[in-house]
Amino acid sequence: MSRAACLLVIISLMSPAAEALDNGLALKPTMGWLHWERFMCNIDCDTDPNNCISERLYMQMADVMVKEGWKEAGYEYVCIDDCWPSHQRDAQGRLQADPKRFPGGIKKLADYIHSKGLKLGIYADVGDKTCAGYPGSLGYYEKDAQTFADWDVDLLKFDGCFMNRALLGEGYTNMSKALNNTGRPVLYSCEWPLYEWPLKQPNYTAIRETCNHWRNFDDVFDSWSSVKSILDWTAAHQDIIVPAAGPGGWNDPDMLVIGNFGLSHDQQESQMALWAIMASPLLMSNDLRDICPRSKELLQNKRIIDISQDSMGKQGYRTAKGNNFEVWERPLSKNCLAVAVLNKLETGGPRGFNIGAAPGWKICGPQCNVTQILPQYKEMGVQTQQSKIIVSVNPSGTALLTVTPISSDFTRLHKLNWQGTFVRRKHTIL
Ligand code: GLA
């Protein structure tokens, strides 16, 4: 394989260009659980009562989240996706939950979720219908926002099906205002850019002012090819989307599918590591009632969650690629750096990568402390700019490390290396 010279993109330490939606929410990437990828539109409670979209599913998930350490790890939102409502609005024109599957109604479900110290998310659509054909909110933004607020809902995922693309901006903005007017803080999760890209390049300044996170690309599936396509899209558009992310508003590459059927353990580690580097919402879509211990340990890994939730709130990005490796880096608070090395070669065995060749390694001057988090936790001790440390990365797996400078000269070097918006350079890695 030839050596490839690749793009090095360096993000500034400055704040994101635009102001975030000012509702005080999502100061760190949202953590929780969302039903869609795993449970989809299963409404057959007669033959599949355990897995159908019903109040029982969310109550059971909330119970497990408290009992099994998920809440303690930071997972807070229990989110309903499509297929929860009745096909008809009520006599007052309000959305109503399917009476058979949600006999207690959403308000009672919210009370239950709150009694566990968790928060409830709900789903609606900016257009005529939801993607699965349930009533849309077009013409009802104020009514629906008020209904959700009256039910004490804490998050709204607002989809973009069945909507004139030219009116997406207006629709998403009006719903944002309607939520704000209720006086209840409701985290606002949008799909505005995803539906707008086919028409034009979205205005991320406006999106950041309107939404707390926003989907840019296709739905995640339970497969490595799906996760890879999301990473590829993100890297290809990082100059446009990365500057928009920061406390209060985040790019959303969709749910974590860790703990399901389609990813090997190495691939699950890759998704977890890269979602933390990308400062993505960590919304799991899996069955927490039945999840293997290794997936659970990965999803609850405190060191990875600390990277995800870093208080500086800078999104990481791909800084180099070559020889079927990709290096992704995220600047962290206290002048630290997270580095992920993804082995994209899906054949053969583990391959070595010299972490000293990562573009961000420059911050290790004259010395730094290195910790490997994935695939195994390992203190790698004090290193220098000249260090050659080979990390072993399995096919479609990721090594994740943190680098902490220990030089008094650090501030100067760090500024040199990271300041300025998107400095493009050629970089070759072995
Ligand atoms: C769209 C969204 C998904 C999910 C489904 C529900 O495809 O992108 O995340 O909400 O609709 O129908």
Short mmCIF file of N, CA and C in Angstrom, two decimals, residues 33 35 39-40 42 49-63 78-79 101-102 109 113 286-287 289:
data_model
loop_
_atom_site.label_atom_id
_atom_site.label_comp_id
_atom_site.label_asym_id
_atom_site.label_seq_id
_atom_site.Cartn_x
_atom_site.Cartn_y
_atom_site.Cartn_z
N TRP A 33 -31.04 7.00 26.01
CA TRP A 33 -31.47 5.81 25.25
C TRP A 33 -32.64 6.23 24.36
N HIS A 35 -35.41 4.61 21.27
CA HIS A 35 -35.86 3.26 20.89
C HIS A 35 -35.62 2.87 19.43
N PHE A 39 -35.83 -1.05 18.21
CA PHE A 39 -37.22 -1.50 18.33
C PHE A 39 -38.12 -1.01 17.19
N MET A 40 -37.61 -0.05 16.42
CA MET A 40 -38.27 0.44 15.21
C MET A 40 -39.77 0.70 15.42
N ASN A 42 -42.28 -1.42 15.88
CA ASN A 42 -42.95 -2.65 16.29
C ASN A 42 -44.16 -2.29 17.17
N PRO A 49 -45.23 -8.58 23.21
CA PRO A 49 -45.46 -7.56 24.25
C PRO A 49 -44.17 -6.99 24.85
N ASN A 50 -43.10 -7.78 24.80
CA ASN A 50 -41.85 -7.32 25.42
C ASN A 50 -41.11 -6.28 24.61
N ASN A 51 -41.34 -6.30 23.30
CA ASN A 51 -40.53 -5.45 22.41
C ASN A 51 -41.33 -4.43 21.63
N CYS A 52 -42.64 -4.40 21.85
CA CYS A 52 -43.44 -3.44 21.08
C CYS A 52 -43.33 -2.05 21.70
N ILE A 53 -43.65 -1.04 20.88
CA ILE A 53 -43.59 0.35 21.34
C ILE A 53 -44.77 0.60 22.26
N SER A 54 -44.49 0.55 23.55
CA SER A 54 -45.55 0.71 24.55
C SER A 54 -44.93 1.34 25.79
N GLU A 55 -45.79 1.83 26.69
CA GLU A 55 -45.26 2.46 27.91
C GLU A 55 -44.39 1.50 28.71
N ARG A 56 -44.71 0.21 28.60
CA ARG A 56 -43.96 -0.80 29.33
C ARG A 56 -42.47 -0.81 28.98
N LEU A 57 -42.22 -0.63 27.67
CA LEU A 57 -40.84 -0.67 27.18
C LEU A 57 -40.00 0.43 27.85
N TYR A 58 -40.56 1.63 27.90
CA TYR A 58 -39.79 2.77 28.46
C TYR A 58 -39.67 2.64 29.98
N MET A 59 -40.72 2.11 30.60
CA MET A 59 -40.66 1.95 32.06
C MET A 59 -39.61 0.90 32.42
N GLN A 60 -39.60 -0.19 31.64
CA GLN A 60 -38.61 -1.23 31.92
C GLN A 60 -37.19 -0.72 31.67
N MET A 61 -37.04 0.06 30.58
CA MET A 61 -35.71 0.58 30.27
C MET A 61 -35.25 1.50 31.39
N ALA A 62 -36.18 2.34 31.89
CA ALA A 62 -35.83 3.27 32.98
C ALA A 62 -35.44 2.48 34.24
N ASP A 63 -36.19 1.43 34.53
CA ASP A 63 -35.85 0.62 35.71
C ASP A 63 -34.43 0.08 35.60
N VAL A 78 -34.60 8.98 28.50
CA VAL A 78 -35.26 7.79 27.96
C VAL A 78 -36.17 8.32 26.86
N CYS A 79 -35.88 7.97 25.60
CA CYS A 79 -36.55 8.67 24.50
C CYS A 79 -37.41 7.77 23.64
N ARG A 101 -51.51 0.91 23.63
CA ARG A 101 -50.11 0.67 23.98
C ARG A 101 -49.61 1.60 25.09
N PHE A 102 -50.30 2.75 25.26
CA PHE A 102 -49.93 3.69 26.34
C PHE A 102 -51.17 4.00 27.18
N LEU A 109 -46.42 8.53 32.11
CA LEU A 109 -45.12 7.92 31.81
C LEU A 109 -44.00 8.89 32.21
N ILE A 113 -40.91 8.21 34.76
CA ILE A 113 -39.49 8.38 34.38
C ILE A 113 -38.83 9.40 35.34
N ASN A 286 -30.51 -0.01 22.04
CA ASN A 286 -30.21 -1.43 22.27
C ASN A 286 -31.20 -1.91 23.33
N ASP A 287 -31.06 -3.17 23.73
CA ASP A 287 -31.96 -3.68 24.76
C ASP A 287 -31.19 -3.80 26.06
N ARG A 289 -32.14 -4.51 28.84
CA ARG A 289 -32.59 -5.61 29.69
C ARG A 289 -31.80 -6.88 29.40
#
